[in-house]
Tab-separated table of C-alpha atoms and ligand atoms in Angstrom:
chain	number	residue	atom	x	y	z
C	11	UNK	CA	9.188	-30.089	2.511
C	12	UNK	CA	6.582	-32.108	4.404
C	13	UNK	CA	4.906	-34.324	1.825
C	14	UNK	CA	1.413	-33.860	3.200
C	15	UNK	CA	1.830	-30.105	3.293
C	16	UNK	CA	3.148	-30.238	-0.236
C	17	UNK	CA	0.116	-32.141	-1.426
C	18	UNK	CA	-2.150	-29.728	0.402
C	19	UNK	CA	-0.380	-26.738	-1.096
C	20	UNK	CA	-0.829	-28.171	-4.525
C	21	UNK	CA	-4.476	-28.768	-3.826
C	22	UNK	CA	-4.928	-25.184	-2.808
C	23	UNK	CA	-3.158	-23.696	-5.791
C	24	UNK	CA	-5.003	-21.946	-8.523
C	25	UNK	CA	-3.634	-24.178	-11.226
C	26	UNK	CA	-6.357	-26.771	-11.005
C	27	UNK	CA	-8.376	-27.373	-14.047
C	28	UNK	CA	-11.036	-29.944	-14.540
C	29	UNK	CA	-8.652	-32.103	-16.536
C	30	UNK	CA	-6.592	-32.537	-13.418
C	31	UNK	CA	-9.622	-33.726	-11.521
C	32	UNK	CA	-8.773	-37.403	-11.543
C	33	UNK	CA	-5.109	-36.826	-10.777
C	34	UNK	CA	-5.971	-34.548	-7.915
C	35	UNK	CA	-8.610	-36.725	-6.312
C	36	UNK	CA	-5.748	-38.923	-5.135
C	37	UNK	CA	-4.463	-35.921	-3.183
C	38	UNK	CA	-7.901	-35.229	-1.798
C	39	UNK	CA	-7.537	-38.266	0.441
C	40	UNK	CA	-4.221	-36.970	1.747
C	41	UNK	CA	-5.689	-33.538	2.321
C	42	UNK	CA	-8.560	-35.010	4.298
C	43	UNK	CA	-6.072	-36.886	6.480
C	44	UNK	CA	-4.166	-33.645	7.164
C	45	UNK	CA	-7.344	-32.602	8.865
C	46	UNK	CA	-7.480	-28.935	7.886
C	47	UNK	CA	-10.639	-27.270	6.761
C	48	UNK	CA	-10.461	-28.017	3.079
C	49	UNK	CA	-13.408	-27.422	0.873
C	50	UNK	CA	-13.240	-29.420	-2.285
C	51	UNK	CA	-16.071	-27.663	-4.082
C	52	UNK	CA	-13.827	-26.504	-6.857
C	53	UNK	CA	-13.050	-30.088	-7.775
C	54	UNK	CA	-16.595	-30.766	-8.881
C	55	UNK	CA	-16.595	-31.155	-12.635
C	56	UNK	CA	-18.016	-28.164	-14.469
C	57	UNK	CA	-20.383	-28.603	-17.351
C	58	UNK	CA	-18.252	-26.435	-19.656
C	59	UNK	CA	-18.923	-27.261	-23.249
C	60	UNK	CA	-16.499	-29.632	-24.978
C	61	UNK	CA	-13.807	-28.151	-27.180
C	62	UNK	CA	-11.641	-29.960	-29.703
C	63	UNK	CA	-8.134	-30.117	-28.152
C	64	UNK	CA	-5.554	-28.011	-29.976
C	65	UNK	CA	-2.289	-26.101	-29.486
C	66	UNK	CA	-1.483	-22.439	-29.804
C	67	UNK	CA	1.810	-20.603	-29.305
C	68	UNK	CA	2.497	-17.496	-27.218
C	69	UNK	CA	5.303	-14.961	-27.406
C	70	UNK	CA	5.512	-11.741	-25.423
C	71	UNK	CA	7.570	-8.696	-24.544
C	72	UNK	CA	10.148	-9.043	-27.316
C	73	UNK	CA	11.162	-5.357	-26.938
C	74	UNK	CA	13.128	-5.391	-30.201
C	75	UNK	CA	15.056	-2.134	-30.660
C	76	UNK	CA	16.225	-2.481	-34.235
C	77	UNK	CA	19.863	-3.187	-35.122
C	78	UNK	CA	21.271	-1.517	-31.968
C	79	UNK	CA	20.303	-4.530	-29.832
C	80	UNK	CA	21.292	-7.812	-31.400
C	81	UNK	CA	20.337	-9.917	-28.335
C	82	UNK	CA	16.661	-9.054	-28.737
C	83	UNK	CA	16.879	-10.148	-32.368
C	84	UNK	CA	18.721	-13.400	-31.596
C	85	UNK	CA	16.089	-14.456	-29.065
C	86	UNK	CA	13.190	-13.780	-31.443
C	87	UNK	CA	14.979	-15.694	-34.187
C	88	UNK	CA	15.505	-18.652	-31.865
C	89	UNK	CA	11.819	-18.690	-30.887
C	90	UNK	CA	10.687	-18.500	-34.514
C	91	UNK	CA	13.068	-21.289	-35.505
C	92	UNK	CA	11.892	-23.555	-32.665
C	93	UNK	CA	8.257	-22.927	-33.460
C	94	UNK	CA	8.656	-23.480	-37.195
C	95	UNK	CA	10.113	-26.943	-36.507
C	96	UNK	CA	6.885	-28.117	-34.846
C	97	UNK	CA	4.788	-30.672	-36.630
C	98	UNK	CA	1.870	-30.176	-36.543
C	99	UNK	CA	2.127	-26.408	-36.384
C	100	UNK	CA	0.273	-24.596	-33.582
C	101	UNK	CA	-3.133	-23.265	-34.691
C	102	UNK	CA	-1.900	-19.728	-34.268
C	103	UNK	CA	0.753	-17.603	-32.545
C	104	UNK	CA	-0.534	-14.911	-30.181
C	105	UNK	CA	1.956	-12.060	-29.883
C	106	UNK	CA	1.147	-10.466	-26.534
C	107	UNK	CA	2.540	-6.949	-26.970
C	108	UNK	CA	5.694	-4.897	-26.371
C	109	UNK	CA	6.876	-6.242	-29.719
C	110	UNK	CA	9.180	-3.222	-29.943
C	111	UNK	CA	10.691	-1.011	-27.271
C	112	UNK	CA	10.287	2.549	-28.544
C	113	UNK	CA	7.074	2.335	-30.565
C	114	UNK	CA	8.554	3.460	-33.886
C	115	UNK	CA	7.597	2.432	-37.399
C	116	UNK	CA	11.254	1.511	-38.059
C	117	UNK	CA	11.433	-0.833	-35.093
C	118	UNK	CA	8.174	-2.490	-36.175
C	119	UNK	CA	9.568	-3.013	-39.690
C	120	UNK	CA	12.587	-4.687	-38.105
C	121	UNK	CA	10.263	-6.850	-36.012
C	122	UNK	CA	8.131	-7.838	-39.022
C	123	UNK	CA	11.230	-9.014	-40.876
C	124	UNK	CA	12.227	-11.333	-38.030
C	125	UNK	CA	8.720	-12.802	-37.906
C	126	UNK	CA	8.213	-13.062	-41.678
C	127	UNK	CA	9.340	-16.742	-41.777
C	128	UNK	CA	6.646	-17.808	-39.255
C	129	UNK	CA	4.556	-20.588	-40.762
C	130	UNK	CA	1.423	-20.301	-38.642
C	131	UNK	CA	-0.972	-17.347	-38.456
C	132	UNK	CA	0.091	-14.513	-36.123
C	133	UNK	CA	-2.379	-12.527	-34.016
C	134	UNK	CA	-1.395	-9.412	-32.081
C	135	UNK	CA	-2.371	-7.224	-29.165
C	136	UNK	CA	-0.636	-4.040	-28.116
C	137	UNK	CA	1.642	-3.344	-25.180
C	138	UNK	CA	2.445	0.135	-23.900
C	139	UNK	CA	5.777	0.095	-25.753
C	140	UNK	CA	3.992	-0.400	-29.102
C	141	UNK	CA	1.557	2.434	-28.496
C	142	UNK	CA	2.679	5.654	-26.845
C	143	UNK	CA	5.023	7.098	-29.466
C	144	UNK	CA	2.228	7.715	-31.979
C	145	UNK	CA	-0.863	6.500	-30.094
C	146	UNK	CA	-1.262	3.326	-32.114
C	147	UNK	CA	-0.688	4.666	-35.625
C	148	UNK	CA	2.297	2.414	-36.379
C	149	UNK	CA	0.715	-0.420	-34.423
C	150	UNK	CA	-2.363	-0.373	-36.676
C	151	UNK	CA	-0.203	-0.192	-39.773
C	152	UNK	CA	1.896	-3.240	-38.829
C	153	UNK	CA	-0.309	-5.374	-36.600
C	154	UNK	CA	-3.937	-4.397	-37.285
C	155	UNK	CA	-6.634	-4.252	-34.628
C	156	UNK	CA	-6.178	-4.458	-30.871
C	157	UNK	CA	-9.746	-5.313	-29.815
C	158	UNK	CA	-11.366	-8.345	-31.417
C	159	UNK	CA	-12.856	-11.761	-30.734
C	160	UNK	CA	-13.277	-15.009	-32.619
C	161	UNK	CA	-14.547	-18.571	-32.152
C	162	UNK	CA	-12.321	-21.549	-32.747
C	163	UNK	CA	-12.754	-25.249	-31.855
C	164	UNK	CA	-15.579	-24.425	-29.439
C	165	UNK	CA	-13.618	-21.738	-27.543
C	166	UNK	CA	-14.482	-18.027	-27.555
C	167	UNK	CA	-11.260	-15.978	-27.830
C	168	UNK	CA	-11.068	-12.310	-26.846
C	169	UNK	CA	-8.152	-9.937	-27.491
C	170	UNK	CA	-8.040	-6.509	-25.867
C	171	UNK	CA	-5.954	-3.370	-25.490
C	172	UNK	CA	-5.545	-3.095	-21.712
C	173	UNK	CA	-2.811	-0.426	-21.701
C	174	UNK	CA	-4.882	2.759	-21.920
C	175	UNK	CA	-3.432	5.531	-19.757
C	176	UNK	CA	-5.117	8.761	-18.690
C	177	UNK	CA	-3.796	11.734	-20.695
C	178	UNK	CA	-0.696	12.725	-18.710
C	179	UNK	CA	1.073	14.409	-21.654
C	180	UNK	CA	-1.104	17.274	-22.951
C	181	UNK	CA	-1.118	19.391	-19.800
C	182	UNK	CA	2.605	18.752	-19.319
C	183	UNK	CA	3.345	19.633	-22.934
C	184	UNK	CA	5.394	16.461	-23.477
C	185	UNK	CA	6.890	15.432	-26.817
C	186	UNK	CA	5.916	12.068	-28.318
C	187	UNK	CA	9.287	10.635	-27.244
C	188	UNK	CA	8.846	11.880	-23.685
C	189	UNK	CA	5.356	10.383	-23.551
C	190	UNK	CA	6.760	7.048	-24.771
C	191	UNK	CA	9.575	7.282	-22.214
C	192	UNK	CA	7.262	7.767	-19.229
C	193	UNK	CA	4.676	5.224	-20.394
C	194	UNK	CA	7.481	2.728	-21.020
C	195	UNK	CA	9.191	3.111	-17.644
C	196	UNK	CA	7.720	0.472	-15.403
C	197	UNK	CA	8.257	2.293	-12.117
C	198	UNK	CA	7.559	5.851	-13.265
C	199	UNK	CA	4.621	7.324	-11.357
C	200	UNK	CA	3.896	9.837	-14.169
C	201	UNK	CA	1.822	7.557	-16.424
C	202	UNK	CA	-0.505	6.213	-13.730
C	203	UNK	CA	-2.196	2.802	-13.934
C	204	UNK	CA	-3.491	1.041	-17.063
C	205	UNK	CA	-7.180	0.969	-17.985
C	206	UNK	CA	-9.383	-1.146	-20.231
C	207	UNK	CA	-11.557	1.936	-20.594
C	208	UNK	CA	-15.305	2.566	-20.893
C	209	UNK	CA	-15.404	2.105	-24.651
C	210	UNK	CA	-13.832	-1.337	-24.578
C	211	UNK	CA	-15.854	-2.405	-21.540
C	212	UNK	CA	-18.985	-1.599	-23.583
C	213	UNK	CA	-17.593	-3.609	-26.474
C	214	UNK	CA	-16.883	-6.559	-24.165
C	215	UNK	CA	-20.388	-6.410	-22.673
C	216	UNK	CA	-21.887	-6.634	-26.193
C	217	UNK	CA	-19.454	-9.317	-27.302
C	218	UNK	CA	-20.290	-11.552	-24.326
C	219	UNK	CA	-24.032	-11.294	-25.010
C	220	UNK	CA	-23.518	-13.825	-27.815
C	221	UNK	CA	-21.535	-16.242	-25.647
C	222	UNK	CA	-23.209	-19.054	-23.681
C	223	UNK	CA	-22.162	-19.471	-20.028
C	224	UNK	CA	-20.929	-22.981	-20.823
C	225	UNK	CA	-18.622	-21.818	-23.641
C	226	UNK	CA	-14.960	-21.753	-22.586
C	227	UNK	CA	-13.435	-18.259	-22.857
C	228	UNK	CA	-9.755	-17.379	-23.352
C	229	UNK	CA	-8.801	-13.697	-23.024
C	230	UNK	CA	-5.512	-12.142	-24.143
C	231	UNK	CA	-4.387	-8.935	-22.423
C	232	UNK	CA	-1.005	-7.247	-22.215
C	233	UNK	CA	-1.165	-6.133	-18.578
C	234	UNK	CA	-2.330	-8.517	-15.858
C	235	UNK	CA	-6.117	-8.113	-15.628
C	236	UNK	CA	-5.950	-7.858	-11.845
C	237	UNK	CA	-4.138	-5.954	-9.089
C	238	UNK	CA	-0.641	-7.404	-8.784
C	239	UNK	CA	1.866	-4.620	-7.927
C	240	UNK	CA	0.991	-0.972	-8.423
C	241	UNK	CA	4.437	0.681	-8.048
C	242	UNK	CA	5.599	-1.189	-11.184
C	243	UNK	CA	2.278	-0.866	-12.999
C	244	UNK	CA	1.585	-4.611	-12.868
C	245	UNK	CA	-1.963	-3.353	-12.563
C	246	UNK	CA	-5.158	-2.707	-14.535
C	247	UNK	CA	-7.283	-0.201	-12.684
C	248	UNK	CA	-10.705	-1.243	-14.014
C	249	UNK	CA	-9.991	-4.999	-14.083
C	250	UNK	CA	-12.736	-5.618	-11.460
C	251	UNK	CA	-15.287	-4.396	-14.031
C	252	UNK	CA	-14.041	-7.020	-16.474
C	253	UNK	CA	-14.344	-9.662	-13.745
C	254	UNK	CA	-17.967	-8.617	-13.203
C	255	UNK	CA	-18.781	-9.035	-16.886
C	256	UNK	CA	-17.295	-12.545	-16.788
C	257	UNK	CA	-19.302	-13.693	-13.791
C	258	UNK	CA	-21.180	-16.946	-14.317
C	259	UNK	CA	-18.999	-18.250	-17.173
C	260	UNK	CA	-17.804	-21.714	-16.323
C	261	UNK	CA	-14.337	-21.727	-17.851
C	262	UNK	CA	-12.441	-18.440	-18.126
C	263	UNK	CA	-8.717	-18.107	-18.734
C	264	UNK	CA	-6.826	-14.808	-18.993
C	265	UNK	CA	-3.318	-14.881	-20.477
C	266	UNK	CA	-1.195	-11.755	-20.129
C	267	UNK	CA	2.319	-10.453	-20.784
C	268	UNK	CA	4.016	-7.317	-19.399
C	269	UNK	CA	5.383	-8.785	-16.156
C	270	UNK	CA	8.285	-10.669	-17.842
C	271	UNK	CA	8.112	-13.610	-15.429
C	272	UNK	CA	5.894	-16.576	-14.589
C	273	UNK	CA	3.006	-15.739	-12.274
C	274	UNK	CA	-0.377	-17.393	-11.788
C	275	UNK	CA	-3.510	-16.290	-10.021
C	276	UNK	CA	-7.137	-17.274	-9.595
C	277	UNK	CA	-9.890	-14.815	-8.725
C	278	UNK	CA	-13.439	-16.151	-8.559
C	279	UNK	CA	-14.072	-18.135	-11.721
C	280	UNK	CA	-11.094	-16.691	-13.615
C	281	UNK	CA	-7.626	-18.229	-14.081
C	282	UNK	CA	-4.716	-15.898	-14.824
C	283	UNK	CA	-1.383	-16.964	-16.327
C	284	UNK	CA	1.487	-14.862	-17.596
C	285	UNK	CA	3.771	-15.440	-20.539
C	286	UNK	CA	7.562	-15.442	-20.351
C	287	UNK	CA	9.316	-12.508	-22.013
C	288	UNK	CA	11.692	-12.595	-24.982
C	289	UNK	CA	13.355	-9.324	-23.879
C	290	UNK	CA	14.588	-9.531	-20.280
C	291	UNK	CA	13.323	-11.023	-17.008
C	292	UNK	CA	11.743	-8.724	-14.402
C	293	UNK	CA	12.360	-9.655	-10.783
C	294	UNK	CA	9.346	-10.480	-8.627
C	295	UNK	CA	7.967	-7.489	-6.740
C	296	UNK	CA	8.654	-7.139	-3.019
C	297	UNK	CA	4.934	-7.534	-2.353
C	298	UNK	CA	5.342	-11.208	-3.250
C	299	UNK	CA	3.239	-13.446	-5.460
C	300	UNK	CA	-0.449	-14.376	-5.485
C	301	UNK	CA	-1.120	-17.392	-3.249
C	302	UNK	CA	-0.246	-20.640	-4.963
C	303	UNK	CA	1.755	-19.085	-7.804
C	304	UNK	CA	4.915	-20.910	-8.837
C	305	UNK	CA	8.157	-18.936	-8.717
C	306	UNK	CA	10.924	-19.036	-11.302
C	307	UNK	CA	14.603	-18.734	-10.358
C	308	UNK	CA	16.670	-15.587	-10.970
C	309	UNK	CA	18.543	-15.743	-14.249
C	310	UNK	CA	22.205	-15.170	-14.962
C	311	UNK	CA	22.515	-12.268	-17.410
C	312	UNK	CA	25.680	-13.852	-18.827
C	313	UNK	CA	23.275	-16.199	-20.612
C	314	UNK	CA	21.327	-14.050	-23.072
C	315	UNK	CA	18.533	-16.657	-23.038
C	316	UNK	CA	18.343	-16.817	-19.223
C	317	UNK	CA	14.873	-16.552	-17.674
C	318	UNK	CA	13.327	-16.058	-21.106
C	319	UNK	CA	11.387	-18.124	-23.615
C	320	UNK	CA	7.944	-18.740	-25.076
C	321	UNK	CA	5.010	-21.134	-24.698
C	322	UNK	CA	3.235	-23.814	-26.651
C	323	UNK	CA	-0.082	-24.236	-24.868
C	324	UNK	CA	-2.613	-27.022	-25.054
C	325	UNK	CA	-6.330	-26.316	-24.920
C	326	UNK	CA	-8.073	-29.366	-23.468
C	327	UNK	CA	-11.526	-30.800	-24.046
C	328	UNK	CA	-13.010	-28.594	-21.353
C	329	UNK	CA	-11.475	-25.493	-22.947
C	330	UNK	CA	-8.999	-25.138	-20.067
C	331	UNK	CA	-5.458	-24.079	-20.967
C	332	UNK	CA	-2.416	-26.090	-20.013
C	333	UNK	CA	0.406	-23.507	-20.007
C	334	UNK	CA	3.573	-25.180	-21.265
C	335	UNK	CA	6.508	-22.891	-20.578
C	336	UNK	CA	9.514	-23.307	-22.793
C	337	UNK	CA	11.981	-21.603	-20.424
C	338	UNK	CA	15.411	-21.437	-22.010
C	339	UNK	CA	17.511	-21.262	-18.826
C	340	UNK	CA	16.669	-24.873	-18.229
C	341	UNK	CA	18.193	-25.970	-21.538
C	342	UNK	CA	21.765	-26.137	-22.741
C	343	UNK	CA	22.487	-23.566	-25.422
O	8	UNK	CA	24.370	-27.837	25.205
O	9	UNK	CA	26.413	-26.621	28.182
O	10	UNK	CA	24.087	-25.209	30.852
O	11	UNK	CA	26.547	-22.566	32.034
O	12	UNK	CA	26.804	-21.076	28.574
O	13	UNK	CA	23.030	-21.019	28.233
O	14	UNK	CA	22.619	-19.197	31.567
O	15	UNK	CA	25.383	-16.774	30.584
O	16	UNK	CA	23.613	-16.046	27.328
O	17	UNK	CA	20.303	-15.357	29.017
O	18	UNK	CA	21.978	-12.895	31.379
O	19	UNK	CA	23.749	-11.203	28.502
O	20	UNK	CA	20.506	-10.906	26.523
O	21	UNK	CA	18.716	-9.400	29.515
O	22	UNK	CA	21.406	-6.755	30.017
O	23	UNK	CA	21.577	-6.015	26.302
O	24	UNK	CA	17.777	-5.750	26.134
O	25	UNK	CA	17.671	-3.314	29.049
O	26	UNK	CA	20.415	-1.233	27.441
O	27	UNK	CA	18.538	-1.058	24.149
O	28	UNK	CA	15.465	0.282	25.914
O	29	UNK	CA	17.155	2.550	28.461
O	30	UNK	CA	19.960	4.183	26.486
O	31	UNK	CA	17.713	5.884	23.911
O	32	UNK	CA	15.470	7.143	26.724
O	33	UNK	CA	18.439	8.788	28.415
O	34	UNK	CA	19.729	10.171	25.150
O	35	UNK	CA	16.370	11.638	24.264
O	36	UNK	CA	16.112	13.359	27.611
O	37	UNK	CA	19.549	14.865	27.127
O	38	UNK	CA	18.786	15.905	23.556
O	39	UNK	CA	15.951	18.237	24.593
O	40	UNK	CA	18.313	21.095	25.343
O	41	UNK	CA	21.132	20.159	22.979
O	42	UNK	CA	20.733	22.355	19.914
O	43	UNK	CA	23.878	20.945	18.289
O	44	UNK	CA	22.375	17.494	17.786
O	45	UNK	CA	20.811	16.167	14.589
O	46	UNK	CA	18.254	13.786	16.086
O	47	UNK	CA	18.178	10.847	13.610
O	48	UNK	CA	21.876	10.707	13.012
O	49	UNK	CA	22.875	11.187	16.627
O	50	UNK	CA	20.607	8.350	17.577
O	51	UNK	CA	22.335	6.073	15.060
O	52	UNK	CA	25.761	6.994	16.399
O	53	UNK	CA	24.600	6.328	19.899
O	54	UNK	CA	23.139	2.962	19.101
O	55	UNK	CA	26.077	1.622	17.141
O	56	UNK	CA	29.064	3.012	18.981
O	57	UNK	CA	27.793	4.276	22.311
O	58	UNK	CA	29.407	7.654	21.748
O	59	UNK	CA	27.792	10.923	22.623
O	60	UNK	CA	25.163	12.209	20.195
O	61	UNK	CA	26.770	15.618	20.178
O	62	UNK	CA	27.911	16.770	16.757
O	63	UNK	CA	30.972	19.013	16.782
O	64	UNK	CA	31.006	19.913	13.103
O	65	UNK	CA	27.368	20.451	12.238
O	66	UNK	CA	28.243	22.220	8.968
O	67	UNK	CA	30.055	19.259	7.481
O	68	UNK	CA	27.225	16.925	8.422
O	69	UNK	CA	24.732	19.179	6.634
O	70	UNK	CA	27.073	19.468	3.650
O	71	UNK	CA	27.453	15.692	3.610
O	72	UNK	CA	23.724	15.202	3.412
O	73	UNK	CA	23.408	17.684	0.557
O	74	UNK	CA	26.286	16.128	-1.398
O	75	UNK	CA	24.840	12.673	-0.953
O	76	UNK	CA	21.496	13.874	-2.282
O	77	UNK	CA	23.243	15.216	-5.396
O	78	UNK	CA	24.956	11.859	-5.927
O	79	UNK	CA	21.736	9.889	-5.471
O	80	UNK	CA	20.079	12.095	-8.091
O	81	UNK	CA	22.959	11.578	-10.526
O	82	UNK	CA	22.828	7.850	-9.822
O	83	UNK	CA	19.090	7.857	-10.564
O	84	UNK	CA	19.762	9.414	-13.993
O	85	UNK	CA	22.537	6.940	-14.807
O	86	UNK	CA	20.375	4.033	-13.617
O	87	UNK	CA	17.799	4.988	-16.279
O	88	UNK	CA	20.325	5.849	-19.017
O	89	UNK	CA	20.077	3.883	-22.263
O	90	UNK	CA	23.020	5.567	-23.953
O	91	UNK	CA	26.798	5.220	-23.847
O	92	UNK	CA	28.769	4.998	-21.659
O	93	UNK	CA	26.083	3.306	-19.506
O	94	UNK	CA	24.665	1.266	-22.356
O	95	UNK	CA	25.643	0.273	-25.870
O	96	UNK	CA	22.447	-1.635	-26.687
O	97	UNK	CA	19.633	0.544	-25.383
O	98	UNK	CA	19.146	-1.388	-22.140
O	99	UNK	CA	19.097	0.403	-18.782
O	100	UNK	CA	19.772	-0.928	-15.293
O	101	UNK	CA	16.211	0.127	-14.427
O	102	UNK	CA	14.707	-2.406	-16.842
O	103	UNK	CA	16.004	-5.404	-14.899
O	104	UNK	CA	16.452	-3.663	-11.530
O	105	UNK	CA	13.489	-1.290	-11.119
O	106	UNK	CA	13.909	0.679	-7.870
O	107	UNK	CA	17.347	-0.912	-7.400
O	108	UNK	CA	15.664	-4.295	-6.848
O	109	UNK	CA	17.638	-7.561	-6.608
O	110	UNK	CA	21.015	-5.862	-6.586
O	111	UNK	CA	21.639	-6.987	-2.971
O	112	UNK	CA	24.409	-4.514	-2.109
O	113	UNK	CA	24.094	-5.725	1.511
O	114	UNK	CA	25.682	-9.056	0.505
O	115	UNK	CA	28.960	-7.608	-0.856
O	116	UNK	CA	31.811	-8.306	-1.153
O	117	UNK	CA	31.105	-11.860	-2.234
O	118	UNK	CA	32.149	-14.469	-4.758
O	119	UNK	CA	30.558	-13.876	-8.169
O	120	UNK	CA	30.922	-16.740	-10.650
O	121	UNK	CA	30.609	-14.257	-13.559
O	122	UNK	CA	33.737	-12.438	-12.335
O	123	UNK	CA	35.444	-15.500	-10.861
O	124	UNK	CA	36.522	-13.921	-7.570
O	125	UNK	CA	35.269	-12.235	-4.429
O	126	UNK	CA	34.099	-8.931	-5.924
O	127	UNK	CA	32.948	-5.589	-4.542
O	128	UNK	CA	29.563	-4.276	-5.539
O	129	UNK	CA	31.181	-1.690	-7.829
O	130	UNK	CA	32.975	-4.458	-9.698
O	131	UNK	CA	29.636	-6.245	-10.127
O	132	UNK	CA	27.950	-3.049	-11.335
O	133	UNK	CA	30.799	-2.668	-13.817
O	134	UNK	CA	30.190	-6.223	-15.007
O	135	UNK	CA	26.502	-5.430	-15.560
O	136	UNK	CA	27.452	-2.306	-17.548
O	137	UNK	CA	29.783	-4.334	-19.815
O	138	UNK	CA	27.801	-7.571	-20.236
O	139	UNK	CA	24.010	-7.116	-20.222
O	140	UNK	CA	24.252	-3.428	-21.186
O	141	UNK	CA	27.231	-3.681	-23.591
O	142	UNK	CA	28.420	-0.331	-22.253
O	143	UNK	CA	31.725	1.100	-21.025
O	144	UNK	CA	32.103	0.883	-17.241
O	145	UNK	CA	33.412	3.932	-15.381
O	146	UNK	CA	36.542	3.521	-13.254
O	147	UNK	CA	36.047	2.057	-9.792
O	148	UNK	CA	35.660	4.939	-7.335
O	149	UNK	CA	34.783	7.436	-10.074
O	150	UNK	CA	32.048	9.978	-9.435
O	151	UNK	CA	29.635	8.026	-11.675
O	152	UNK	CA	30.279	4.646	-10.032
O	153	UNK	CA	29.876	6.179	-6.595
O	154	UNK	CA	26.641	7.849	-7.738
O	155	UNK	CA	25.270	4.528	-9.021
O	156	UNK	CA	26.171	2.891	-5.743
O	157	UNK	CA	24.552	5.731	-3.784
O	158	UNK	CA	21.281	5.412	-5.706
O	159	UNK	CA	21.290	1.601	-5.429
O	160	UNK	CA	22.021	1.570	-1.706
O	161	UNK	CA	19.527	4.327	-0.978
O	162	UNK	CA	16.896	2.097	-2.602
O	163	UNK	CA	18.015	-0.825	-0.470
O	164	UNK	CA	17.915	1.043	2.846
O	165	UNK	CA	16.944	-1.101	5.791
O	166	UNK	CA	18.364	-4.351	4.412
O	167	UNK	CA	20.361	-6.270	6.966
O	168	UNK	CA	24.097	-6.458	6.274
O	169	UNK	CA	24.545	-10.069	5.214
O	170	UNK	CA	27.916	-10.622	3.578
O	171	UNK	CA	28.147	-13.638	1.283
O	172	UNK	CA	26.036	-15.399	-1.295
O	173	UNK	CA	22.350	-15.770	-0.564
O	174	UNK	CA	19.699	-17.655	-2.488
O	175	UNK	CA	17.974	-15.093	-4.719
P	26	FE2	FE1	7.306	-5.604	-21.610
P	27	FE2	FE1	4.464	-3.858	-21.083
């Protein structure tokens, strides 16, 4: 590719954080010489409050199915083993939902056993596969809350349940298993799009009242908190309302699961990054990717680790997140 | 490049272009009073083989369409199946290939490193039943394999035939 165009493309991508400012200013000169209309406003350093740099781990979309699927188990075990070897340990592990595939208490027990050896603290949010068999009953029993926030090293963290669906089961007289089946089938039109919901939006509004505009915010959601691809439910219907509540905050990062591949986006002041899956890789939708998003290669299913993995992320001084993908296809098994 | 060839090509393109525009116009005019013609299909026949759009055995064409629909529906069910014989580990084709995505039937037959030879798309589907799904593949040409292929290809309608390996 043309080097200048390459530099320009990189400049225009959403991945920029303030930490990259110095690195990128070298490219600014190149961009200027390309002669396009390039506004460099977003390179001006923000006054986001300093955080103490630290690491946290991310794992998502494990989809464990109990003993009938040994691959799912092997991948989780590998991730746990790799993470436990780290010294120092990450501050915490965020488990981004779809821990199990069919939402049952048994499958969650199986999952808990695999994750019992984890040395660091585990935090959870729910995916649709954890929820729609018994509407969160087993989830609460095994993983606790789904909506909470906390402050750590100068960053305000928010965890939410973004997989609320309108009641599509009562009128149809569906069994719990049927409800789980429809909610858990990516491209089924029956379940409709995900919602954050009025109740949680109210909670978020109150929660943010205590947070200064200069405080870096990191949000964990299962579904992408934007409109990515509706036919596969890579979509949260009321995400724009969340964006409105976050207006004016200087450093906002959303990290989501559910899409089972790497995708990045930037909308207004908000950065979006996905986590890799531990279950299977989804292809990219035909609608394509948000502008500037990197693209991962298609895996070979002969390699049970292909296209999958987890992340060990670094939070910098400005509270921005450096996503460090640990993608297994790129390593020898 | 040789000038003669270039001029020849331009002439050929012009004639071909005119034919593409004119032939359907003529066919359409003729079709107005031809009750034995199924419009969409006849048009296809005309375009690809320049034969008449007249259909002699209308019944079998209608039957064919109905039978195909039945097979696509069966293929849809199998595509979502998480049980044996389709799957021994609870995984379905639909998880990794929602809406028949990235199956690229339009590129077959082609060399597949996983199979180690130039394979047909049914052989590749069989591989995906045995390896990622840990299931028991149906025989090549069986009703189930044909149904899977029907569903997959129906989802990939409009793709350009492009035999051989392509970057994914
Ligand atoms: Fe998932
Ligand atoms: Fe999900």
